Short mmCIF file of C-alpha atoms and ligand atoms in Angstrom, two decimals:
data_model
loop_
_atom_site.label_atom_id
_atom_site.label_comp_id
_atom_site.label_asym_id
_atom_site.label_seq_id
_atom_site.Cartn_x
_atom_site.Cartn_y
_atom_site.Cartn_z
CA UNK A 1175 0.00 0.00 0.00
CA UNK A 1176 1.26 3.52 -1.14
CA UNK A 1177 1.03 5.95 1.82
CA UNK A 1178 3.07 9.20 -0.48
CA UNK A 1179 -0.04 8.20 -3.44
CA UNK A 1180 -2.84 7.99 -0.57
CA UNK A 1181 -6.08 9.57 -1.91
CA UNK A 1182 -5.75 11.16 1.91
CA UNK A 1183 -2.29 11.97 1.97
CA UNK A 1184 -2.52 15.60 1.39
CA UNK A 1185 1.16 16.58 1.31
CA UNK A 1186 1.63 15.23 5.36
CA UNK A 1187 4.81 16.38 6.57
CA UNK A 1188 5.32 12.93 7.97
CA UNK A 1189 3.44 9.62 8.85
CA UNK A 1190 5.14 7.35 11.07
CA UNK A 1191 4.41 4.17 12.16
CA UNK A 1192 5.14 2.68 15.78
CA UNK A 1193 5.37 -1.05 17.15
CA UNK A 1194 6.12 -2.58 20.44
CA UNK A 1195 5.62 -6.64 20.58
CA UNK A 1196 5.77 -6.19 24.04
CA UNK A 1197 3.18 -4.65 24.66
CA UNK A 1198 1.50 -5.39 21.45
CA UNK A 1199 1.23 -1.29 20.21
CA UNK A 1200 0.65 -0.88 16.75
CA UNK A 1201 0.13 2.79 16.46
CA UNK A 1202 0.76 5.64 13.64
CA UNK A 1203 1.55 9.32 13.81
CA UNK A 1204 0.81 11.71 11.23
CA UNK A 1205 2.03 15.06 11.11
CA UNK A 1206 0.01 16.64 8.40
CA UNK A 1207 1.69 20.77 8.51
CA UNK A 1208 3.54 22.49 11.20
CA UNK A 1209 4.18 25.64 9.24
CA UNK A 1210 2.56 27.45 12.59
CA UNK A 1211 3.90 25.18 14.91
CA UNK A 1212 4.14 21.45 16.44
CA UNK A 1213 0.82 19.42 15.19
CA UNK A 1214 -1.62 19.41 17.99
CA UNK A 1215 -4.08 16.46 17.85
CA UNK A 1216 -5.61 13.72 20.09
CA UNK A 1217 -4.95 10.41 20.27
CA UNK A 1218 -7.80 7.93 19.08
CA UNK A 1219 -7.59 4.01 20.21
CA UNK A 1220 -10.40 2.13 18.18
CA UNK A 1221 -10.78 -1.46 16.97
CA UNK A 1222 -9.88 -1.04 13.42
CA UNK A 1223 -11.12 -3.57 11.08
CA UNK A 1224 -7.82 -2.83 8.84
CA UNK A 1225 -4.40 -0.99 8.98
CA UNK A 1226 -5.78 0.31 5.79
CA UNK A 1227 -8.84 2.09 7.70
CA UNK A 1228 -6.66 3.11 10.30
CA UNK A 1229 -3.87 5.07 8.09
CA UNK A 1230 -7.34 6.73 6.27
CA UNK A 1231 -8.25 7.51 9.69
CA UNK A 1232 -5.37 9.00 11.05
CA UNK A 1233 -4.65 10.78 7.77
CA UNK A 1234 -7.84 12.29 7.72
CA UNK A 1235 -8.26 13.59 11.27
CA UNK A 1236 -4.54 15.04 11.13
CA UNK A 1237 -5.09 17.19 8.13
CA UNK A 1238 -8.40 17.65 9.74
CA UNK A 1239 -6.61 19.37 12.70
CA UNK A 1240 -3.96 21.80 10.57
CA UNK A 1241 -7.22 23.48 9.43
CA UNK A 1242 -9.04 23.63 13.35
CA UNK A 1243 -5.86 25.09 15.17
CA UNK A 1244 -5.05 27.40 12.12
CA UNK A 1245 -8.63 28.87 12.37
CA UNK A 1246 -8.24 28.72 16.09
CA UNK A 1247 -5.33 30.97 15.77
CA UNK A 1248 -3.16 28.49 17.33
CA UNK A 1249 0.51 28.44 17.05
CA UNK A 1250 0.43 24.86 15.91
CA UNK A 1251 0.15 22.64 13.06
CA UNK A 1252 -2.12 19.61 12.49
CA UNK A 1253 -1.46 15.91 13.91
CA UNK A 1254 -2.99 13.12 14.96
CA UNK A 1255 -1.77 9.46 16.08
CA UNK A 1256 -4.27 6.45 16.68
CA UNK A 1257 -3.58 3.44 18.35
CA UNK A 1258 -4.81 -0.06 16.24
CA UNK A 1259 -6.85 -1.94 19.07
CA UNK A 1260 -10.15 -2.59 21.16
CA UNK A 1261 -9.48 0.19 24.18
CA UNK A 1262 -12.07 -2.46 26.31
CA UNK A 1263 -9.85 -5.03 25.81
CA UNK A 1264 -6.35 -4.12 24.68
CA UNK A 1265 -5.46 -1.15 26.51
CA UNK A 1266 -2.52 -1.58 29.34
CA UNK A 1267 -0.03 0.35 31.30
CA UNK A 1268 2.43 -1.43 29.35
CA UNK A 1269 0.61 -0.15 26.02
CA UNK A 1270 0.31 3.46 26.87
CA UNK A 1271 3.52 3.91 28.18
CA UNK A 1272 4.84 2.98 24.67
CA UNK A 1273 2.47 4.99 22.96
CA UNK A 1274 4.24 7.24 24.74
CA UNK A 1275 7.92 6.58 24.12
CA UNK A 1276 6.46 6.49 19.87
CA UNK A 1277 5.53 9.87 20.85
CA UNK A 1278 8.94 11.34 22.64
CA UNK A 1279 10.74 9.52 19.30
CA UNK A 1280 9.11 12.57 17.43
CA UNK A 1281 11.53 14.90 19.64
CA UNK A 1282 8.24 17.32 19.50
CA UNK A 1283 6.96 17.89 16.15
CA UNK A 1284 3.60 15.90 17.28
CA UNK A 1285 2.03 17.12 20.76
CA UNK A 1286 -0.94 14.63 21.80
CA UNK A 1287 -3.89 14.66 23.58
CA UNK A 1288 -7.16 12.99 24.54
CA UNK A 1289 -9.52 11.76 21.42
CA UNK A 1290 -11.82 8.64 21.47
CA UNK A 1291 -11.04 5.57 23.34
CA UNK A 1292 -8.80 7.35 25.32
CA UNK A 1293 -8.88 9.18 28.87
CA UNK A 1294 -7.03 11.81 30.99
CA UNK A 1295 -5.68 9.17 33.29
CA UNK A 1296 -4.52 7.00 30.25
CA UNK A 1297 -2.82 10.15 29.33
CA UNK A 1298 -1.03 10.41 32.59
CA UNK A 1299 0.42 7.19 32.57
CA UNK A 1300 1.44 7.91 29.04
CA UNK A 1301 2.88 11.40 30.41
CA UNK A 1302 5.32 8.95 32.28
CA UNK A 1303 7.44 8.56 29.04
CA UNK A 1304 7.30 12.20 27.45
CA UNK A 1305 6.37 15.11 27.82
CA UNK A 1306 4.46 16.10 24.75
CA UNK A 1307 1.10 15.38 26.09
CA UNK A 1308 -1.33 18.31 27.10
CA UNK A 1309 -5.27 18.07 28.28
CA UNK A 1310 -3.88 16.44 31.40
CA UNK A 1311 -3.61 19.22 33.95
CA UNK A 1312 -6.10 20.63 36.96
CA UNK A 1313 -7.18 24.19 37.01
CA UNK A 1314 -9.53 26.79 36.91
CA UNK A 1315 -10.77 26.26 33.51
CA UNK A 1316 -12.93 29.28 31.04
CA UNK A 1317 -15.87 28.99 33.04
CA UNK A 1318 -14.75 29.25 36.30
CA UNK A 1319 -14.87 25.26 36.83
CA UNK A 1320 -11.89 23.36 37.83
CA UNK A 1321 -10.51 21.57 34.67
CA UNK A 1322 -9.24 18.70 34.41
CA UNK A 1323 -8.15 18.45 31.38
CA UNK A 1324 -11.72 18.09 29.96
CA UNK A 1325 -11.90 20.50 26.74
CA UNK A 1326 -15.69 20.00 26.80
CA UNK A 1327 -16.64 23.37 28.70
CA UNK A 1328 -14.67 25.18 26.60
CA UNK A 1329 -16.54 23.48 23.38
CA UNK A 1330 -19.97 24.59 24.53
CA UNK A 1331 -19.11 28.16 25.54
CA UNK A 1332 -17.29 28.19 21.97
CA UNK A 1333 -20.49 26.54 20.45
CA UNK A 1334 -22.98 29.47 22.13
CA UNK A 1335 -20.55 31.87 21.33
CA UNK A 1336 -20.97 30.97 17.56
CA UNK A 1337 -24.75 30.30 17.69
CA UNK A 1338 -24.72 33.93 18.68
CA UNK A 1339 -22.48 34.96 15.82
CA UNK A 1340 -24.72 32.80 13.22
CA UNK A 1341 -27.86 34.57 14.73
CA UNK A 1342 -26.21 37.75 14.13
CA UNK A 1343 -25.78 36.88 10.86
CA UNK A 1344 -28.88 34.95 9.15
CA UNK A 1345 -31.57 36.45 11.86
CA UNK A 1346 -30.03 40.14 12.27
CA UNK A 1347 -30.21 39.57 16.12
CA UNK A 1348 -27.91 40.32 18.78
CA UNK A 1349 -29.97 38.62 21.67
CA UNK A 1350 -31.73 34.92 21.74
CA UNK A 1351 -34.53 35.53 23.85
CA UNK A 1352 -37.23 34.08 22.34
CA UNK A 1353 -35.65 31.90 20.19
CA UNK A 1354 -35.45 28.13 20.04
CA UNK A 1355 -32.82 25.62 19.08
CA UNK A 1356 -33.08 21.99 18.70
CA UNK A 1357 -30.20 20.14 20.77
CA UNK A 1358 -29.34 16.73 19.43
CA UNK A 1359 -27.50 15.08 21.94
CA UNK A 1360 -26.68 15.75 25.70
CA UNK A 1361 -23.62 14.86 26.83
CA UNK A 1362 -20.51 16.84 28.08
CA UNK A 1363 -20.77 19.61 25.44
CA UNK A 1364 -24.60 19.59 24.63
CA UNK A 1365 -25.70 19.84 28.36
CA UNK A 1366 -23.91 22.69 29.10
CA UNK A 1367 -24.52 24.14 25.90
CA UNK A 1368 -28.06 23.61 26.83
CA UNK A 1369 -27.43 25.36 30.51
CA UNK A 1370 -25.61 28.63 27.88
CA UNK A 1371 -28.64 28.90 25.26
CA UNK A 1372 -31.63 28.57 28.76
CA UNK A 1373 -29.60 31.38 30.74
CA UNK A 1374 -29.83 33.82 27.80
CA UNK A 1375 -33.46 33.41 27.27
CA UNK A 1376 -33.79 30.62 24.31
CA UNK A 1377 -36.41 28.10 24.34
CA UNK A 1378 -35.01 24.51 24.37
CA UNK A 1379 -35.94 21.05 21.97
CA UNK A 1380 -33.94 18.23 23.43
CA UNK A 1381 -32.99 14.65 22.09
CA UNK A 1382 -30.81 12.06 23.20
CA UNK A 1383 -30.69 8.10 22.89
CA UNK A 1384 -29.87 8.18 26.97
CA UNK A 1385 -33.25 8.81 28.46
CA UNK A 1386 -31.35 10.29 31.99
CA UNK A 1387 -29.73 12.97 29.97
CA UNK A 1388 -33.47 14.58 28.65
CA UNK A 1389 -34.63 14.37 31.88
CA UNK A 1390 -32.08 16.09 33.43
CA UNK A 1391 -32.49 18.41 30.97
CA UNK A 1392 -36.11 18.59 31.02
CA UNK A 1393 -35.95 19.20 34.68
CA UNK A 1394 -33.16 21.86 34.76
CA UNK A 1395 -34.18 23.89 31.74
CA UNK A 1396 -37.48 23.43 30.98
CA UNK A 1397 -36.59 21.73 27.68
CA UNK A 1398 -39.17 19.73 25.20
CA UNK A 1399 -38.39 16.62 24.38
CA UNK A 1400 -38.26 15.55 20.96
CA UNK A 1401 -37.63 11.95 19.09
CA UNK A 1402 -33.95 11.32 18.65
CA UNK A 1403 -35.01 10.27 15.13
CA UNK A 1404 -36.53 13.17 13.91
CA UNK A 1405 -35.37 16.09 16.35
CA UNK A 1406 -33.69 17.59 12.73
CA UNK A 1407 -37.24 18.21 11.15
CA UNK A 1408 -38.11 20.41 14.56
CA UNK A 1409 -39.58 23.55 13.29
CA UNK A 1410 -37.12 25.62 15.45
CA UNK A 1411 -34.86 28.43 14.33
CA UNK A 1412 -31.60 26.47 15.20
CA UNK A 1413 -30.37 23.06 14.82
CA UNK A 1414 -27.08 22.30 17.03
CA UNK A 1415 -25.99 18.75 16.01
CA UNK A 1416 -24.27 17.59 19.42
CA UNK A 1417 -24.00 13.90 19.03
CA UNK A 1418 -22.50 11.82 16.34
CA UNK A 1419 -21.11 13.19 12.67
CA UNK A 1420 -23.35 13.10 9.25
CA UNK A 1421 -26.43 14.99 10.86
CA UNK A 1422 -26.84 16.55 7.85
CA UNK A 1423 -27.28 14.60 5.19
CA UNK A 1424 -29.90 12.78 2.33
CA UNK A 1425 -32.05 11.76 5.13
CA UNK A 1426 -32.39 14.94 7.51
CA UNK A 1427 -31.64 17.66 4.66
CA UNK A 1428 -35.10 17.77 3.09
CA UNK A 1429 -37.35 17.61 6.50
CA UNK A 1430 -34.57 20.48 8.15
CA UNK A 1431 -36.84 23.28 8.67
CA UNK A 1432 -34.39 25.67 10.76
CA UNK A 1433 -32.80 28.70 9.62
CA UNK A 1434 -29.26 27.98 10.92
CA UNK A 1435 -27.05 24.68 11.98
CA UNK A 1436 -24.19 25.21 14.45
CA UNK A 1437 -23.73 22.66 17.30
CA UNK A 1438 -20.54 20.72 18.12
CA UNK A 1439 -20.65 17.64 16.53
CA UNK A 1440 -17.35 16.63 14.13
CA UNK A 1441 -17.90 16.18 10.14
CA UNK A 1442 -21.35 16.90 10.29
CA UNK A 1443 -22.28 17.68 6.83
CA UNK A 1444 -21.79 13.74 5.41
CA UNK A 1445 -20.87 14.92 1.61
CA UNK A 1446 -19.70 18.28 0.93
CA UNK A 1447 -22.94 18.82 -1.29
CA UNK A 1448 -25.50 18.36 1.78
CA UNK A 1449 -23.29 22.04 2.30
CA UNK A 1450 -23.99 23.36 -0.82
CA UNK A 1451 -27.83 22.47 -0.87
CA UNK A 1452 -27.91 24.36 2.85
CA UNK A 1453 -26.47 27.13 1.13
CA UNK A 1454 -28.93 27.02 -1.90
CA UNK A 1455 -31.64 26.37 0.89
CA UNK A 1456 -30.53 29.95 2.52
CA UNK A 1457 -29.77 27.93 5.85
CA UNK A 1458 -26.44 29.29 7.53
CA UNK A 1459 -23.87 26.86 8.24
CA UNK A 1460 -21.77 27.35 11.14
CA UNK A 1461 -18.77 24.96 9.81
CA UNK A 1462 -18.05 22.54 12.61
CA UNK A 1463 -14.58 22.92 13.18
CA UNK A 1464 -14.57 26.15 13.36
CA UNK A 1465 -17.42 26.22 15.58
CA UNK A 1466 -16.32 23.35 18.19
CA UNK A 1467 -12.74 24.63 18.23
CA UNK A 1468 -12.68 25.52 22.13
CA UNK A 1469 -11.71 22.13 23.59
CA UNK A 1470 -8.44 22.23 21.39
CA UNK A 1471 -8.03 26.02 22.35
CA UNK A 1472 -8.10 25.65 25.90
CA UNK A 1473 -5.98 22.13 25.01
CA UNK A 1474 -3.74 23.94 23.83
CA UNK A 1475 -2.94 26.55 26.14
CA UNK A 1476 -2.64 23.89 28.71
CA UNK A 1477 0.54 22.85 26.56
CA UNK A 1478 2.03 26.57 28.15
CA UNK A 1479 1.38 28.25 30.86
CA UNK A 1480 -2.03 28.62 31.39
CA UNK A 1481 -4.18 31.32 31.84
CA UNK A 1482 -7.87 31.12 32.34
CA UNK A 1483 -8.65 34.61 30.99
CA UNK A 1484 -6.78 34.11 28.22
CA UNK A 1485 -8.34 30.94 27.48
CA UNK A 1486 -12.07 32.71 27.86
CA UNK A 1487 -10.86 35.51 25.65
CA UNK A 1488 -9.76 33.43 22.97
CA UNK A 1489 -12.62 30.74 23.08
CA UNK A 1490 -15.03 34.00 22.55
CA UNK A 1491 -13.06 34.84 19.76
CA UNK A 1492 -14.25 31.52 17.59
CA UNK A 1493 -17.58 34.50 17.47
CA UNK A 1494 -15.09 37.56 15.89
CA UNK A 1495 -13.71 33.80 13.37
CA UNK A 1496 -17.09 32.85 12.44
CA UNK A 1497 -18.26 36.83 11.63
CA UNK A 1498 -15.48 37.08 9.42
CA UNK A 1499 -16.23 33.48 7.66
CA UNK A 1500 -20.23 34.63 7.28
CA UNK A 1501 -19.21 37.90 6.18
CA UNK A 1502 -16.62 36.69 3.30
CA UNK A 1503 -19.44 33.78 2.19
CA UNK A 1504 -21.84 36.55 1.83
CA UNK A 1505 -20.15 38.61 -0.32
CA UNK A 1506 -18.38 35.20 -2.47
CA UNK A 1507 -21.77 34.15 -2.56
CA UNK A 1508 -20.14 30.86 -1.33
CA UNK A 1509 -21.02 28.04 1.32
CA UNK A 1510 -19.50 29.52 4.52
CA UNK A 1511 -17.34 25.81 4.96
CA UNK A 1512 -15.76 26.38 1.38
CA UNK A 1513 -14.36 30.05 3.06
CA UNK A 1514 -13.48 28.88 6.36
CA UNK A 1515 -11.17 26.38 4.60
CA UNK A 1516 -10.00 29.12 2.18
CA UNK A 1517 -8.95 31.22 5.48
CA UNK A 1518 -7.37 28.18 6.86
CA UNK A 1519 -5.37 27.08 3.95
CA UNK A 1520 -4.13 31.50 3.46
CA UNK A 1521 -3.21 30.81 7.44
CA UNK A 1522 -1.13 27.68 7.25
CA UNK A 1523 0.36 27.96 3.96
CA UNK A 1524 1.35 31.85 4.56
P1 NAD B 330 -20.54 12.77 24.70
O1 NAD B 330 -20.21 11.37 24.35
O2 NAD B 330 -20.31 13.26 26.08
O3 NAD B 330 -22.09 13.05 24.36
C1 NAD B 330 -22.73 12.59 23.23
C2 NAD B 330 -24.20 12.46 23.60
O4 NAD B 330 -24.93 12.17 22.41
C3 NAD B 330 -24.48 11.32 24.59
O5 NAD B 330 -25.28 11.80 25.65
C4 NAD B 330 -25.20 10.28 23.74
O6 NAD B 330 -26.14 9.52 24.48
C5 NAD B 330 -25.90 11.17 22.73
N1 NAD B 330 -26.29 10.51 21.48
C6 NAD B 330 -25.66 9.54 20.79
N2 NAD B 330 -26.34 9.23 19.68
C7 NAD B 330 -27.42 10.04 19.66
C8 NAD B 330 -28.51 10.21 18.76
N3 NAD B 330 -28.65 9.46 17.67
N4 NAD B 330 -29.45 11.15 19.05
C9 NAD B 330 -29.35 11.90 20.18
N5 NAD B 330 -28.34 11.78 21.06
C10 NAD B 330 -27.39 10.86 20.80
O7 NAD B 330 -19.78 13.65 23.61
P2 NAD B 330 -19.39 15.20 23.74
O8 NAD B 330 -18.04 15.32 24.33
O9 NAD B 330 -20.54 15.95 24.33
O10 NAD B 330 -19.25 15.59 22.19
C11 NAD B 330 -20.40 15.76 21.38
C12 NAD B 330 -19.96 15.94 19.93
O11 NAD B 330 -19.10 17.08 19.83
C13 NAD B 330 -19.17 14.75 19.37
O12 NAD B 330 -19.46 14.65 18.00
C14 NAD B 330 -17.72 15.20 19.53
O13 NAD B 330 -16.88 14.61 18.58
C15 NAD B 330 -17.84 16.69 19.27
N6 NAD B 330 -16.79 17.47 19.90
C16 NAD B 330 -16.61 17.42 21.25
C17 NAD B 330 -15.60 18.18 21.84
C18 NAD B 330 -15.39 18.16 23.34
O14 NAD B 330 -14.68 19.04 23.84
N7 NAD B 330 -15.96 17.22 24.06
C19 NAD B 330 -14.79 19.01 21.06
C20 NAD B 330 -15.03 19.07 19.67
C21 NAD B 330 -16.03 18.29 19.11
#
């Protein structure tokens, strides 16, 4: 298999591939651009079916993350590494700490983090063999809370922050009061985005598969509760997707009936035409990385010395990002994705 002729490959920097038989790591780094600085990107452990999946994977996420942290106005590249296994089954001291040594043997062009299948304390023991790990520390985090090491605050005050901006935009409205929003999904981010959109006056429509998580929400915010199949077609004026990717797509796109989607779920227009038909539709797009950058922003500055204010500051900035992306779409007459990745690309390649 070529990796340099990968449909993926995307001119990465480096991809790198790691094994320990002690421990039984098989495990790849990709380094996709670090023209603004060491590649930031989590770690992902997952059962893949085929080292072929996993280099897609890891190929895809790490170029995925150049264009986040660039429109984050990070000083760092993209990267990503995932570890080939079952994290139920296969995941051990033994395995983590030679994730980490892979890691160190990148002498710092790669800095991890936490991504799926993998914890904070997982990254602790993997802290044990180098020290480019962030997402792993305890403080006062954006909101006041203490962090630890848990971007997912940070996400949902960047996610109401750009709800805001996106109102701003498509409804020519600088308050929500009054307005309501469809929340697919409640868990760390859509909760609290939930607790965000209630305190400043918006009416809540709630779904999740968990029935614990509407209740709670139901209880606390005075949310309705709508089918987790068919909480898209809500006639609300916003749709946050805050569950799994694809929300938007040949299924949902013809029932949507809101004016704007912005929540802080990953990839979740499925094709980049369900984007395009938004745009024809006159819905406005929030683009989702753009949107849900505040876990890797307050990531991030965990990697220096960290400063709480700072972090806040910056997370509300993702708005001032997202202004700029609506305003240049509206005058390109473009999708607002197809300029936020037009910014990115002017950032990183400058
Ligand atoms: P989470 O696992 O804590 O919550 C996801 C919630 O969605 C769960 O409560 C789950 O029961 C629910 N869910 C699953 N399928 C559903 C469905 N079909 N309909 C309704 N609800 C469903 O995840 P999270 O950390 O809150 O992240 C939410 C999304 O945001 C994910 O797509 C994640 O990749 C993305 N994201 C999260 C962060 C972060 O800081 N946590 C950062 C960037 C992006």
């Amino acid at each position: 298999m070529s990796i340099l002729e990968h449909p993926e490959f995307d001119g990465h920097e480096q991809v790198c591939f790691g094994h320990d038989p002690v421990s039984g790591l098989r495990a790849i780094i990709a380094v996709h651009n670090t023209r603004l600085g060491p590649g930031l990107g989590g770690l992902r452990m997952w059962p893949y079916e085929s080292e072929a999946e996993a280099i897609t994977d890891v190929l895809r996420l790490s170029r995925g993350m150049t264009y986040k942290n660039a429109m984050a106005g990070l000083a760092h590249g993209g990267g990503k590494a995932v570890i080939i296994g079952d994290p139920a089954r296969h995941k051990t001291p033994a395995l983590m700490r030679a994730m980490g040594r892979f890691i160190d043997r990148q002498a710092g062009c790669y800095i991890t983090a936490e991504d799926s299948g993998i914890s904070v304390p997982d990254l602790q023991v993997l802290a044990q063999e180098t020290r480019f790990v962030t997402g792993v520390m305890t403080a006062e985090g954006p909101d006041g809370e203490v962090l630890t090491g848990d971007p997912s605050p940070a996400t949902a005050l960047g996610v109401f922050t750009g709800i805001r901006a996106a109102v701003r935009h498509a409804l020519q409205r600088d308050d929500l009061r009054g307005l309501s929003v469809a929340i697919q999904g409640l868990g760390s981010v859509g909760y609290r985005l939930a607790g965000h959109l209630h305190e400043a006056g918006a009416s809540l429509v709630v779904s999740d598969i968990n029935p614990a998580a509407v209740d709670r929400a139901r209880e606390a915010f005075g949310a309705r509760v709508a089918d987790a199949d068919t909480i898209y077609g809500e006639a609300v004026d916003i749709y946050a997707p805050c569950a799994m990717g694809a929300a938007i797509n040949d299924r949902t796109l013809p029932g949507l009936q809101a004016r704007i989607v912005a929540g802080a779920a990953n990839n979740q227009l499925q094709r980049p035409e369900h984007g395009r038909e938004l745009h024809r539709r006159g819905i406005l797009y929030a683009p989702d990385y753009v949107i849900n950058a505040g876990g890797v922003i307050d990531v991030g500055a965990q990697w220096g010395d960290y400063d709480a204010a700072q972090v806040r500051q910056r997370v509300l900035a993702i708005g001032d990002t997202l202004d700029q992306v609506f305003r240049e779409a509206g005058e390109a007459g473009e999708p607002p994705e197809v300029i936020a990745d037009r910014i990115a690309e002017r950032r990183f390649r400058a």
